mmCIF file of C-alpha atoms and ligand atoms in Angstrom:
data_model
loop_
_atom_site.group_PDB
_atom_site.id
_atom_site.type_symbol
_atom_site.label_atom_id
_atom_site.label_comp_id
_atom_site.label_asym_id
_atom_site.label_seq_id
_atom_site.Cartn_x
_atom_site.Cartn_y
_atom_site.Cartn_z
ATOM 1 C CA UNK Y 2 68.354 117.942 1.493
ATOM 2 C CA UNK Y 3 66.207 116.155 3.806
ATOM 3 C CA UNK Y 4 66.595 111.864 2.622
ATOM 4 C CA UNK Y 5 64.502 111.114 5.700
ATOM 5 C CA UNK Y 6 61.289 112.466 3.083
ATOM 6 C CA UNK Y 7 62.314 110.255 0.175
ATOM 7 C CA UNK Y 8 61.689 106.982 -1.047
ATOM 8 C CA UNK Y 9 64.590 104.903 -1.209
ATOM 9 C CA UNK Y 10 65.112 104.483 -4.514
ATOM 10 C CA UNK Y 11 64.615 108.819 -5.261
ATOM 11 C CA UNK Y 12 67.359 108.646 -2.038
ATOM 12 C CA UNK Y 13 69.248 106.313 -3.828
ATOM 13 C CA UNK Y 14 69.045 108.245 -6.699
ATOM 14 C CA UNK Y 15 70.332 111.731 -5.078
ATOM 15 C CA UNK Y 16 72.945 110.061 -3.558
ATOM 16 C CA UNK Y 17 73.798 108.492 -6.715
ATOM 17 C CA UNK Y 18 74.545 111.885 -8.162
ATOM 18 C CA UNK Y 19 76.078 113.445 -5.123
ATOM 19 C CA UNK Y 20 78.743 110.923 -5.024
ATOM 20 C CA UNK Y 21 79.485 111.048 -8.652
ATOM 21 C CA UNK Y 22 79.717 115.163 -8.263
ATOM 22 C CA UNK Y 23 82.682 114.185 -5.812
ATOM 23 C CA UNK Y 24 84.343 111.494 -7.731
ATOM 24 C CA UNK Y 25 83.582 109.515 -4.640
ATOM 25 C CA UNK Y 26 83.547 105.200 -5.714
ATOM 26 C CA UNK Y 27 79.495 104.220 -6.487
ATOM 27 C CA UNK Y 28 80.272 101.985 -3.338
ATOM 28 C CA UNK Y 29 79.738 104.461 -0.682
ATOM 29 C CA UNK Y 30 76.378 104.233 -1.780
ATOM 30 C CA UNK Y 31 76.079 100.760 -0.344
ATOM 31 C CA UNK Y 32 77.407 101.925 3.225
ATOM 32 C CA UNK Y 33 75.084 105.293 3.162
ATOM 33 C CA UNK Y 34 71.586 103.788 2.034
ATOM 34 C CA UNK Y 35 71.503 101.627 4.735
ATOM 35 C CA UNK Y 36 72.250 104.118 7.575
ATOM 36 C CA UNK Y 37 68.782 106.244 6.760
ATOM 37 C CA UNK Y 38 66.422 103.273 7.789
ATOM 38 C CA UNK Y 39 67.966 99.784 8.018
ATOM 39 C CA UNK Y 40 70.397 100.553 10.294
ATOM 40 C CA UNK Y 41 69.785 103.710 11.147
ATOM 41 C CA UNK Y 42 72.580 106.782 12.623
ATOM 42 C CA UNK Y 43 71.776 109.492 14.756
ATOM 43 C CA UNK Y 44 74.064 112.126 12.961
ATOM 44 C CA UNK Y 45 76.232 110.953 9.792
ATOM 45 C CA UNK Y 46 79.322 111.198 12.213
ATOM 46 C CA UNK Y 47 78.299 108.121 13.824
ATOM 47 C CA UNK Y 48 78.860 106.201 9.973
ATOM 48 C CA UNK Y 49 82.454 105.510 10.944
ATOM 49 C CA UNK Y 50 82.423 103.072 8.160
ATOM 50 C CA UNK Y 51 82.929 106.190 5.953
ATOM 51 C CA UNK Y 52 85.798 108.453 5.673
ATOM 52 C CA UNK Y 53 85.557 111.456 8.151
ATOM 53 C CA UNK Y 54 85.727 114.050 5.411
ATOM 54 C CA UNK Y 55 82.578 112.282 3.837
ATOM 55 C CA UNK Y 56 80.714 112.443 6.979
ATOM 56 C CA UNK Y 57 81.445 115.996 7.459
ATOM 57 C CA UNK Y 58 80.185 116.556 4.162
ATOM 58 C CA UNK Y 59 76.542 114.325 4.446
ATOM 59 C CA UNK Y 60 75.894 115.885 7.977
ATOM 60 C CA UNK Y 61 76.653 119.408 6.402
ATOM 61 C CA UNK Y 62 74.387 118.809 2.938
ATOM 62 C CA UNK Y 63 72.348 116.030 4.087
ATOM 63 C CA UNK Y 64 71.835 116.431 7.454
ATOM 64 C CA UNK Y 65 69.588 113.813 9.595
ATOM 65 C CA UNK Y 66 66.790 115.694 11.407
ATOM 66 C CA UNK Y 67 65.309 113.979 14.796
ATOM 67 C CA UNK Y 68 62.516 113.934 16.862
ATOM 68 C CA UNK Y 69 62.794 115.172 20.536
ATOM 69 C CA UNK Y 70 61.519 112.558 23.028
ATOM 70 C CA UNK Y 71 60.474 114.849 25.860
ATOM 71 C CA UNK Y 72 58.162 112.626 27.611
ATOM 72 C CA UNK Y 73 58.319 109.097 28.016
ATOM 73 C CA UNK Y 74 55.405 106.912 30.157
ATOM 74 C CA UNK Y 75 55.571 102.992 30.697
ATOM 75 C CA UNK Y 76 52.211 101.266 31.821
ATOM 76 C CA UNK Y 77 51.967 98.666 33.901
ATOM 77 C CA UNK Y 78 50.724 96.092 31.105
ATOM 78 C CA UNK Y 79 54.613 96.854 29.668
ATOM 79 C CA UNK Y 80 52.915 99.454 26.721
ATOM 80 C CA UNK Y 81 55.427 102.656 26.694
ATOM 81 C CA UNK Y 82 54.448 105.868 25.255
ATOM 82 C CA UNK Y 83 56.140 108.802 23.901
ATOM 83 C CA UNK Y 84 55.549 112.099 23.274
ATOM 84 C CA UNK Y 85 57.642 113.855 20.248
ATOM 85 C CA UNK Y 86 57.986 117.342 20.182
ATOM 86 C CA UNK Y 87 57.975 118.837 16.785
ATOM 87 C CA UNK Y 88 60.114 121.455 15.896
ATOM 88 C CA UNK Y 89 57.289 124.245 15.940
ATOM 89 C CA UNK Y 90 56.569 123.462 19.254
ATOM 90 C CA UNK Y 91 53.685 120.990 18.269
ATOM 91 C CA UNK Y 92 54.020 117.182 19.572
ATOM 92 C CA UNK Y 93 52.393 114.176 18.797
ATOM 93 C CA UNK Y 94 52.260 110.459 20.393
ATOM 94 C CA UNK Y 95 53.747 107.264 19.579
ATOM 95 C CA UNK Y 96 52.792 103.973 21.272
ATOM 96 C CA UNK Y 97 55.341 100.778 21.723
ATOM 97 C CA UNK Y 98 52.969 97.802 22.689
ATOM 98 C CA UNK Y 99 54.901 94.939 23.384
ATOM 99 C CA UNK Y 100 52.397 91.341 22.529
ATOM 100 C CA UNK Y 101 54.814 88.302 23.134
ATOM 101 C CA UNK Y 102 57.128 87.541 20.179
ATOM 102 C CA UNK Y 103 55.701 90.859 18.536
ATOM 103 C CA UNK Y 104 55.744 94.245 19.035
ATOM 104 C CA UNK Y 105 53.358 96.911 17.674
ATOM 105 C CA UNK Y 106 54.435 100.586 17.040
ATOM 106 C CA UNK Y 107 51.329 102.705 16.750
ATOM 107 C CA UNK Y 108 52.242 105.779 15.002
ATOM 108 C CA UNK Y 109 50.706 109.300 14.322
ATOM 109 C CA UNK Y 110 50.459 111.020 10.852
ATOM 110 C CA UNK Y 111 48.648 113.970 11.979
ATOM 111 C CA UNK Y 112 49.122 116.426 14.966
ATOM 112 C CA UNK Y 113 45.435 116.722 15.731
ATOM 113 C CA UNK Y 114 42.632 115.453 13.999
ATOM 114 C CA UNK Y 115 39.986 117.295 11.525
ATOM 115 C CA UNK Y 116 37.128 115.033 12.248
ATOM 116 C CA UNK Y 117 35.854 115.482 15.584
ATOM 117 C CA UNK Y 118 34.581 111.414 16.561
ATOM 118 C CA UNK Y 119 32.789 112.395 19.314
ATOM 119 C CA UNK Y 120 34.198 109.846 22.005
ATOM 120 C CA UNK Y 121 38.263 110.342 21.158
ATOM 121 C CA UNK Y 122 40.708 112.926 22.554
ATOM 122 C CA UNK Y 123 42.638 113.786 19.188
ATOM 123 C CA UNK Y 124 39.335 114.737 17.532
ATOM 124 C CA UNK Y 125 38.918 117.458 20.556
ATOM 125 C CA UNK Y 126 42.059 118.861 19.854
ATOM 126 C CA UNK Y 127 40.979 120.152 15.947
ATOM 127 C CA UNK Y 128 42.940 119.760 13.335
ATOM 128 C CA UNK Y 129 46.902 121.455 14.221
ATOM 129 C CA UNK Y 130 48.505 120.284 11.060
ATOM 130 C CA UNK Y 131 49.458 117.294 8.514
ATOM 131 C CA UNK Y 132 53.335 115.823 9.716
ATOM 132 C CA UNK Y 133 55.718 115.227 6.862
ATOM 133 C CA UNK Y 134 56.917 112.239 5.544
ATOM 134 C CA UNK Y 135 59.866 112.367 7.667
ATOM 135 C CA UNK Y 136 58.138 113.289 10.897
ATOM 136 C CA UNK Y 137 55.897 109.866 10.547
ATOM 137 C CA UNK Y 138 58.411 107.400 9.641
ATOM 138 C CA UNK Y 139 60.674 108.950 12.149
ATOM 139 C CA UNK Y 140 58.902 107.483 15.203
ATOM 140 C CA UNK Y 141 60.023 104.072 13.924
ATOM 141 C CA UNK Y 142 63.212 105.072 13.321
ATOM 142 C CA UNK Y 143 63.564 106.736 16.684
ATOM 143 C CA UNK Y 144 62.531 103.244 18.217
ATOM 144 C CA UNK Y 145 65.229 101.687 16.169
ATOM 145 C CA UNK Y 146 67.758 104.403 17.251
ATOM 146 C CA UNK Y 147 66.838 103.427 21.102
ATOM 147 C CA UNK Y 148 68.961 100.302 22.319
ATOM 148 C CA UNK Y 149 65.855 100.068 24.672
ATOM 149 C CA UNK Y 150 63.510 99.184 21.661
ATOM 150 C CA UNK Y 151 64.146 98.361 18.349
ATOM 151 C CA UNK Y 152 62.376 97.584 15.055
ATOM 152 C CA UNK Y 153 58.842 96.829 15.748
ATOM 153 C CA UNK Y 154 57.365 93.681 14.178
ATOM 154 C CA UNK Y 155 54.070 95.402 13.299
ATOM 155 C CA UNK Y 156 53.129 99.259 12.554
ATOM 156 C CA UNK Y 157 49.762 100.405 12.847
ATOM 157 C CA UNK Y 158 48.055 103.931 11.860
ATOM 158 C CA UNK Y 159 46.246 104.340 14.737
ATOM 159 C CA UNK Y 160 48.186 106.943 17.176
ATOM 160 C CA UNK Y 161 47.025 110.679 16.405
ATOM 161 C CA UNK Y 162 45.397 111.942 13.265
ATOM 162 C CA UNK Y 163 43.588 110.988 10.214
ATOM 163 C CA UNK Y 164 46.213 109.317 7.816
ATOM 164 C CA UNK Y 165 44.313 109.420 4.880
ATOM 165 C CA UNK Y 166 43.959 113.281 4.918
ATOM 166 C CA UNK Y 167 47.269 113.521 4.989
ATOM 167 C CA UNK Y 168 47.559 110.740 1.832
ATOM 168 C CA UNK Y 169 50.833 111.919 0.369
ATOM 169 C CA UNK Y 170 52.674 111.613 3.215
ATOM 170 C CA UNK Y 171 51.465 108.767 4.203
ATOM 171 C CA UNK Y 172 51.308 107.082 0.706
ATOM 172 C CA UNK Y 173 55.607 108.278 0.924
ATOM 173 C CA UNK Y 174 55.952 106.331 4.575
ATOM 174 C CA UNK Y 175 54.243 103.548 3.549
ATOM 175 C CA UNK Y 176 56.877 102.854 0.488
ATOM 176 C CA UNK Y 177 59.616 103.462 3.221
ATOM 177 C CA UNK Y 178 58.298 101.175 5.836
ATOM 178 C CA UNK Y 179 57.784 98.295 3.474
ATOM 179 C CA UNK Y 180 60.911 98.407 1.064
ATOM 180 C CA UNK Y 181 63.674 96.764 1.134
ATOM 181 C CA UNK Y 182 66.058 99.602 1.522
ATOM 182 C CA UNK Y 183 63.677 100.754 4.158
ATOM 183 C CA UNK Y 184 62.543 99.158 7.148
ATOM 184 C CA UNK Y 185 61.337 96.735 5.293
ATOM 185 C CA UNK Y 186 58.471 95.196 7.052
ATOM 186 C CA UNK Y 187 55.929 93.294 5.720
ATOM 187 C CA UNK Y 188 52.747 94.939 3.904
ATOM 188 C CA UNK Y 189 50.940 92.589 5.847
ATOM 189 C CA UNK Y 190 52.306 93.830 9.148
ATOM 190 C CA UNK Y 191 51.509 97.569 8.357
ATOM 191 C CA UNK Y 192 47.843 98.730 8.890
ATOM 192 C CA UNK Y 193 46.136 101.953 7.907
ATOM 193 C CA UNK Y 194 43.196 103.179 10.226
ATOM 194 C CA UNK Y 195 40.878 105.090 8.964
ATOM 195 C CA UNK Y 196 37.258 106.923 9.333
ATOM 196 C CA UNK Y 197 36.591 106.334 6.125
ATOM 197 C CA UNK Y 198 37.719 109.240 3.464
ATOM 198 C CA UNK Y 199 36.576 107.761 0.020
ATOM 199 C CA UNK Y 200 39.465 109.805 -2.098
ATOM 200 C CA UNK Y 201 42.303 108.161 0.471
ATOM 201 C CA UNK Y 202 39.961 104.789 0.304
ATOM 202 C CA UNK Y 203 40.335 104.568 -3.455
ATOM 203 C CA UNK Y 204 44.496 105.922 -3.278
ATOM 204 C CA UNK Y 205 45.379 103.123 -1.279
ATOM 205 C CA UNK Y 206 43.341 100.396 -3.007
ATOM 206 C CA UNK Y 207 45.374 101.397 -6.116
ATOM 207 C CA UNK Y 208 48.297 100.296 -4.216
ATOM 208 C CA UNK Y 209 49.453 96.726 -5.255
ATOM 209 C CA UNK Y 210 51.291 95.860 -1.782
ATOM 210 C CA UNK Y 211 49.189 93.990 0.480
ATOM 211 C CA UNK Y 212 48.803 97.029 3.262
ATOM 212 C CA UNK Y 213 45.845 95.825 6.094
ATOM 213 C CA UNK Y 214 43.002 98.496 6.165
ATOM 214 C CA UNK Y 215 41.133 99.025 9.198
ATOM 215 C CA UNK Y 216 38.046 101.141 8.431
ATOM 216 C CA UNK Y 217 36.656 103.365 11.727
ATOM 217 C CA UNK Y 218 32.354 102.347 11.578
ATOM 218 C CA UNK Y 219 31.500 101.925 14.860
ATOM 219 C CA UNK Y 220 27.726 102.058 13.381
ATOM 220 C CA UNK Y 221 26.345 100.178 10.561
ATOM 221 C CA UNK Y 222 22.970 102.439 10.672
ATOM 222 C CA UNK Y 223 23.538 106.153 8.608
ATOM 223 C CA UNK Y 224 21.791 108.545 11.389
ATOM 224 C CA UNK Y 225 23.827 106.220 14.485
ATOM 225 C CA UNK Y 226 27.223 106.419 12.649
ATOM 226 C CA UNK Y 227 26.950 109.784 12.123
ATOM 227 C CA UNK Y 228 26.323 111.148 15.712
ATOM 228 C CA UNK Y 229 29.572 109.512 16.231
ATOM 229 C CA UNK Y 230 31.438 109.732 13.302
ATOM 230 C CA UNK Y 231 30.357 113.403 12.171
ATOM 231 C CA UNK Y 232 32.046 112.537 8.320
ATOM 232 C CA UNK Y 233 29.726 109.840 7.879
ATOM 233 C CA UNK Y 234 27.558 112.759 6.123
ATOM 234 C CA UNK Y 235 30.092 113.309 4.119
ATOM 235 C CA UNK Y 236 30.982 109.686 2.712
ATOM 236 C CA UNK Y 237 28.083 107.874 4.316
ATOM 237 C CA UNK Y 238 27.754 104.222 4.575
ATOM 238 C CA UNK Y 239 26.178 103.158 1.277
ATOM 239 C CA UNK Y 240 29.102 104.926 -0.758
ATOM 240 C CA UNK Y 241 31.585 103.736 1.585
ATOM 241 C CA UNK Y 242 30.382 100.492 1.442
ATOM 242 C CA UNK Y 243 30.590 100.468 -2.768
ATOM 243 C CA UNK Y 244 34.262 101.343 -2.316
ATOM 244 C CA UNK Y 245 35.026 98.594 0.158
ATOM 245 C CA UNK Y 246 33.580 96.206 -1.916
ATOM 246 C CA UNK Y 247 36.082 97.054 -4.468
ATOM 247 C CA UNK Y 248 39.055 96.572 -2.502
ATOM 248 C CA UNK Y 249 40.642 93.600 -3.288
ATOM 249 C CA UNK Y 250 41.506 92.965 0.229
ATOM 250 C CA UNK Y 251 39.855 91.540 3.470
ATOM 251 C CA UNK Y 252 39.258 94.292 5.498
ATOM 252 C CA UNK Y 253 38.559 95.251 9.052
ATOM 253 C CA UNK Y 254 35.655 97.238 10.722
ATOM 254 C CA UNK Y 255 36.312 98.513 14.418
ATOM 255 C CA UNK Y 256 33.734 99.119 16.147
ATOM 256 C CA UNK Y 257 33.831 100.662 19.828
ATOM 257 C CA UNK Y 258 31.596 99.523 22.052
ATOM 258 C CA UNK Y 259 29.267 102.418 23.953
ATOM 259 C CA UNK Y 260 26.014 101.257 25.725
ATOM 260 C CA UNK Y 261 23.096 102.006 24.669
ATOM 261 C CA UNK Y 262 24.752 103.711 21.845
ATOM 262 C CA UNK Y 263 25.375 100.811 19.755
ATOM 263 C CA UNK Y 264 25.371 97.720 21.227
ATOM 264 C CA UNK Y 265 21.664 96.554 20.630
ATOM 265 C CA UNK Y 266 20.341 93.699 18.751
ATOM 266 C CA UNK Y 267 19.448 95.925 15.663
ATOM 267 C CA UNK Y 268 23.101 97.308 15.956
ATOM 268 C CA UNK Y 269 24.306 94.177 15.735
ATOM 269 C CA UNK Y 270 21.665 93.327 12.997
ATOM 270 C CA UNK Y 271 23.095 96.110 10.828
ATOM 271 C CA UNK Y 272 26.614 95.221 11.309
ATOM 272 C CA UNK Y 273 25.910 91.184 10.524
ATOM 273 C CA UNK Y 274 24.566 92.672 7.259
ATOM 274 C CA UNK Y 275 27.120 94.735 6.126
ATOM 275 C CA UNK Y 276 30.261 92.710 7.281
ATOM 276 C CA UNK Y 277 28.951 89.706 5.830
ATOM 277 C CA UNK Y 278 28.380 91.862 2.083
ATOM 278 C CA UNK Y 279 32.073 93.010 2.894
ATOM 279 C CA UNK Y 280 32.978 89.762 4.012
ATOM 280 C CA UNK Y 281 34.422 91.863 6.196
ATOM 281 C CA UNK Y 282 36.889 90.854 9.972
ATOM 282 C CA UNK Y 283 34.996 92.544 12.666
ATOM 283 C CA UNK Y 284 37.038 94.304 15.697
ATOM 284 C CA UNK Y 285 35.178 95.013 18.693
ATOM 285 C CA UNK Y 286 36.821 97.207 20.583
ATOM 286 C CA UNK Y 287 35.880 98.514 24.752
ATOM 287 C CA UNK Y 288 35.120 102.794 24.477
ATOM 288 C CA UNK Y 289 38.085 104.156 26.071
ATOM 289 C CA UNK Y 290 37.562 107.118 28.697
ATOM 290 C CA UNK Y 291 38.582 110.366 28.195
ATOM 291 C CA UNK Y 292 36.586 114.003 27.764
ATOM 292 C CA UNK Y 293 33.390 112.165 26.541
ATOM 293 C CA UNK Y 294 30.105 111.463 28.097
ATOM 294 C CA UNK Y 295 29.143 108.457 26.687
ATOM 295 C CA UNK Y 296 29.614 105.114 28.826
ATOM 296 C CA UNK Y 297 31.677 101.817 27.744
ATOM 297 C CA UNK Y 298 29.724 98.747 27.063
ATOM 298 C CA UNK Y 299 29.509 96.625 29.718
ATOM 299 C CA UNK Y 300 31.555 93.485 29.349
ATOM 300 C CA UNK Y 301 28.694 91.241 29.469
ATOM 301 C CA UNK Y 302 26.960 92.909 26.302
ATOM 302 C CA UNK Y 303 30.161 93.085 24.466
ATOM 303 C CA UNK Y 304 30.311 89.169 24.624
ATOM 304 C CA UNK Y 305 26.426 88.762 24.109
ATOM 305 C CA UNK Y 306 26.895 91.054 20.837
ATOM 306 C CA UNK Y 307 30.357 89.509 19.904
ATOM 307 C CA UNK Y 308 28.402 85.928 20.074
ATOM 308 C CA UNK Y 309 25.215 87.538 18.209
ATOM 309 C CA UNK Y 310 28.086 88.317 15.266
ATOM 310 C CA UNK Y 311 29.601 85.175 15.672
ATOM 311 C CA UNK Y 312 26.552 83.031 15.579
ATOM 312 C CA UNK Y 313 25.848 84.586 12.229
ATOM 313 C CA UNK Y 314 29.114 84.026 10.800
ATOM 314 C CA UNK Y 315 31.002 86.717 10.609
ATOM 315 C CA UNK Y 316 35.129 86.682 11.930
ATOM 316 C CA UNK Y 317 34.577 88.559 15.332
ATOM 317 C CA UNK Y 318 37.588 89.246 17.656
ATOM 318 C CA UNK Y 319 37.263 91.763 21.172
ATOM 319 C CA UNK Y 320 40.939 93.896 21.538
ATOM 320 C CA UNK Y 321 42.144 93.497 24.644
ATOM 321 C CA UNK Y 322 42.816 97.792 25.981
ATOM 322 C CA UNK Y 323 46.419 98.575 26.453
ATOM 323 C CA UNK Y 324 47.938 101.186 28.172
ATOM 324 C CA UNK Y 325 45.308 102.606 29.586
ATOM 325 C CA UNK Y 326 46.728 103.831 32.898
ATOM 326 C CA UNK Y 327 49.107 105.708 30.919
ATOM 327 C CA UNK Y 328 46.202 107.218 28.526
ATOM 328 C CA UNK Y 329 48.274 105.407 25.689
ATOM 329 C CA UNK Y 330 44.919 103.415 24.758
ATOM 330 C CA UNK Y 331 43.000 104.095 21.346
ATOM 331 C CA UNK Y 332 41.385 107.123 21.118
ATOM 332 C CA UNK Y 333 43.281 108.639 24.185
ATOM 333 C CA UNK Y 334 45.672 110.693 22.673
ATOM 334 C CA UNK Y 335 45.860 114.088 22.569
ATOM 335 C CA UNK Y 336 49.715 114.911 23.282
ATOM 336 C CA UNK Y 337 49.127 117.144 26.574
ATOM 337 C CA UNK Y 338 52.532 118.330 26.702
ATOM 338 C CA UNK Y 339 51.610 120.115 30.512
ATOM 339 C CA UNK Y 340 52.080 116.432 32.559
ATOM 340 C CA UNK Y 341 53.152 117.814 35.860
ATOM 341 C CA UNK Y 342 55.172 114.960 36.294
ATOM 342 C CA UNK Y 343 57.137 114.903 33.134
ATOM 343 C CA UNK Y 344 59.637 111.928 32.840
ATOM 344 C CA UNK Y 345 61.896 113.107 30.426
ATOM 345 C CA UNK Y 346 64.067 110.661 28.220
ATOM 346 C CA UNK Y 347 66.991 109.535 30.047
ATOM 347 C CA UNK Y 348 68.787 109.376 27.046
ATOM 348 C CA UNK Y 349 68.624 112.603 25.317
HETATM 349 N N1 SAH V 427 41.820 108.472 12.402
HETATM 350 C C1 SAH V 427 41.955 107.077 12.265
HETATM 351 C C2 SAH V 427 43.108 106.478 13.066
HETATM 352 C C3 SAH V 427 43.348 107.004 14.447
HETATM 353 S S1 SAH V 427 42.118 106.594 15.644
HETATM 354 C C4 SAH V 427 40.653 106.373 12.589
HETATM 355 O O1 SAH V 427 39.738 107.008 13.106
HETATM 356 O O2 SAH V 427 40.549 105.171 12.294
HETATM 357 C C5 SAH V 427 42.440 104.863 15.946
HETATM 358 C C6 SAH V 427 41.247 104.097 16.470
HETATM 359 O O3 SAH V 427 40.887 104.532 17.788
HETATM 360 C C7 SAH V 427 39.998 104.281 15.625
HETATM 361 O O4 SAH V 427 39.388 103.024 15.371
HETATM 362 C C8 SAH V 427 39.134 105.124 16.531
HETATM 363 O O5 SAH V 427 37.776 105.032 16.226
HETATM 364 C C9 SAH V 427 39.490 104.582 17.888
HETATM 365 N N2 SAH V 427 39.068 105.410 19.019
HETATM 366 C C10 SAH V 427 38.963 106.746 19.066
HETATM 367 N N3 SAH V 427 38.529 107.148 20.286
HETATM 368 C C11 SAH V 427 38.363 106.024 21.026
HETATM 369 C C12 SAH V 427 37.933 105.776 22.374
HETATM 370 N N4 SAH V 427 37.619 106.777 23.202
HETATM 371 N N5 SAH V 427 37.882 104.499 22.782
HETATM 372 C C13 SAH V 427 38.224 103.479 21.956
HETATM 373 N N6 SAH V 427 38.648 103.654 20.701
HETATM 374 C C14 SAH V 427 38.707 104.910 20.224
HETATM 375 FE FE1 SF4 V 428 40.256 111.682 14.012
HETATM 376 FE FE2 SF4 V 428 40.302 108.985 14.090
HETATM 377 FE FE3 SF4 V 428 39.936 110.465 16.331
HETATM 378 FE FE4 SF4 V 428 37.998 110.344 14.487
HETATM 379 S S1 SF4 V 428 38.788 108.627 15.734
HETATM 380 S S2 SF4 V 428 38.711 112.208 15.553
HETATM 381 S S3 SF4 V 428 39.191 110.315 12.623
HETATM 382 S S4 SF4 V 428 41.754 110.405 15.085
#
């Protein structure tokens, strides 16, 4: 039994039953629950607070699997990456960025990506496979495991994949990051990016927790959006628009910035129109380099088209890159496991 892929209250349900199979006291279950996320063990061993026979029997039945850190890279703006290798050889990326009182964990739910944006790194990979439930809410539990790190204020969907083609998953780690027998971290402080998949866009609006949604557009004009964003013939902007309307949340567009591309007046046009229908938070955000052709906008005409968006209204805010000496940045990620210098985890 894996309780790393379960919900806490299915876990605390197993366990429940396990313990009652053994005639062990229902209290045990208070002193196991909170060693899967809340204050999380490497091995069940490590629970000295239960009797050794106990933990002999959890590590045999109920063993906790782990992800192997194999590459670790700090940047000089204090961001850390790591690379988790997967136990079919695959790896994916996790990013710690460190902002003052608050730290953001940006997390993968997908090695590779299906849906080929043409300026980021996982989308030139292809599509490797979905992770499990365990595999995504692992990389905060790793952190947690780490004296080094910790729990992370903030957790957003924005490392490697698409996370909602991989919905039930996804839809499993996002009960297990929020609950209170999980990491329990605020809906509010958990955001889900995505390019836009209507099914996954209408899953998590039937959620009632108040989960942030950041929605990939990085055009407001069809033809534009979809030289970038090759599903945009697939849910294009007028249907994806009709489903954001609907979401009882504010939501946020991202937008990276490529000259020439779409940072014009009548791209800026477009997106005043549809972020003001969507009363929408706008995130402009600098193109990041890495296997693409296309070249970032220019400071200068991010600010002119920030103020352009302003002027008419609508809640504008630039991100500032981070970790982009370390190619930990948005959009960067692609898990090259070949590094020729490797710095391996000290502690593993
Ligand atoms: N698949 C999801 C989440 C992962 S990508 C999505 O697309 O939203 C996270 C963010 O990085 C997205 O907003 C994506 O558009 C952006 N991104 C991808 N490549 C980038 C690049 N080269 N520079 C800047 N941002 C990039
Ligand atoms: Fe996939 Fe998001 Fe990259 Fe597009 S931007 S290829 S959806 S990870």
């Amino acid at each position: 039994m894996n309780l790393l892929n379960l919900v806490p209250p299915e876990a605390e349900r197993y366990l429940t039953e396990w313990l009652a199979a053994r005639n062990e006291p229902r209290f045990r279950l208070r002193q196991i629950l909170p060693r899967l996320w809340q204050r999380p063990v490497v091995n069940w061993g490590e629970a000295t607070e239960l009797p050794l026979e106990l933990r002999e029997s959890l590590d045999q039945e109920a063993p906790l699997p782990r992800l192997e850190c194999t590459q670790r890279q700090v940047s000089n703006d204090g961001t850390v990456k790591m690379l988790w290798k997967l136990s079919d050889g695959l790896a994916v990326e996790s990013v710690w960025i460190p902002e003052g009182s608050r730290t953001t964990l940006c997390i993968s739910s997908q090695a590779g990506c299906a849906y080929g944006c043409v300026f980021c790194a996982t989308g030139r990979m292809g599509f490797q496979r979905h992770l499990a439930c365990w595999e995504i809410a692992s990389q905060v539990r790793e952190m947690m495991l780490d004296p080094k790190f910790g729990k992370p204020s903030n957790v957003v969907f924005m490392g490697m994949g698409e996370p909602l083609h991989n919905w039930d998953a996804v839809d499993t780690t996002l009960t297990i990051l929020n609950d209170p027998n999980g990491f329990r971290i605020g809906a509010r402080h958990i955001t889900v990016s995505t390019v836009g998949l209507i099914p996954g866009l209408k899953q998590l609006a039937a959620r009632p927790e108040q989960f942030r949604l950041a929605v990939s557009l990085h055009s407001a004009i069809s033809e534009r959006r979809a030289a970038l964003v090759p599903v945009e013939r697939r849910y294009p902007l007028p249907d994806l628009q009709a489903v954001l309307s609907g979401f009882a949340r504010r939501v946020t567009l991202e937008y990276v910035m490529i000259q020439e591309v779409n940072d014009r007046k009548e791209d800026a046009a477009a997106l005043v129109d549809l972020a003001s229908r969507l009363y929408a938070l706008v995130n402009l955000l600098p193109l990041h380099p890495g296997g693409h052709d296309l070249e970032p906008s220019p400071p200068r005409n991010i600010a002119r088209f920030a103020q352009e968006l302003r002027r008419a209204g609508i809640n504008v805010s630039v991100r500032k890159s981070r970790g982009l000496d370390i190619s930990a940045a948005c959009g960067q990620l692609e898990a090259n496991t070949d590094h020729e210098q490797r710095s391996v985890c000290s502690d593993q």
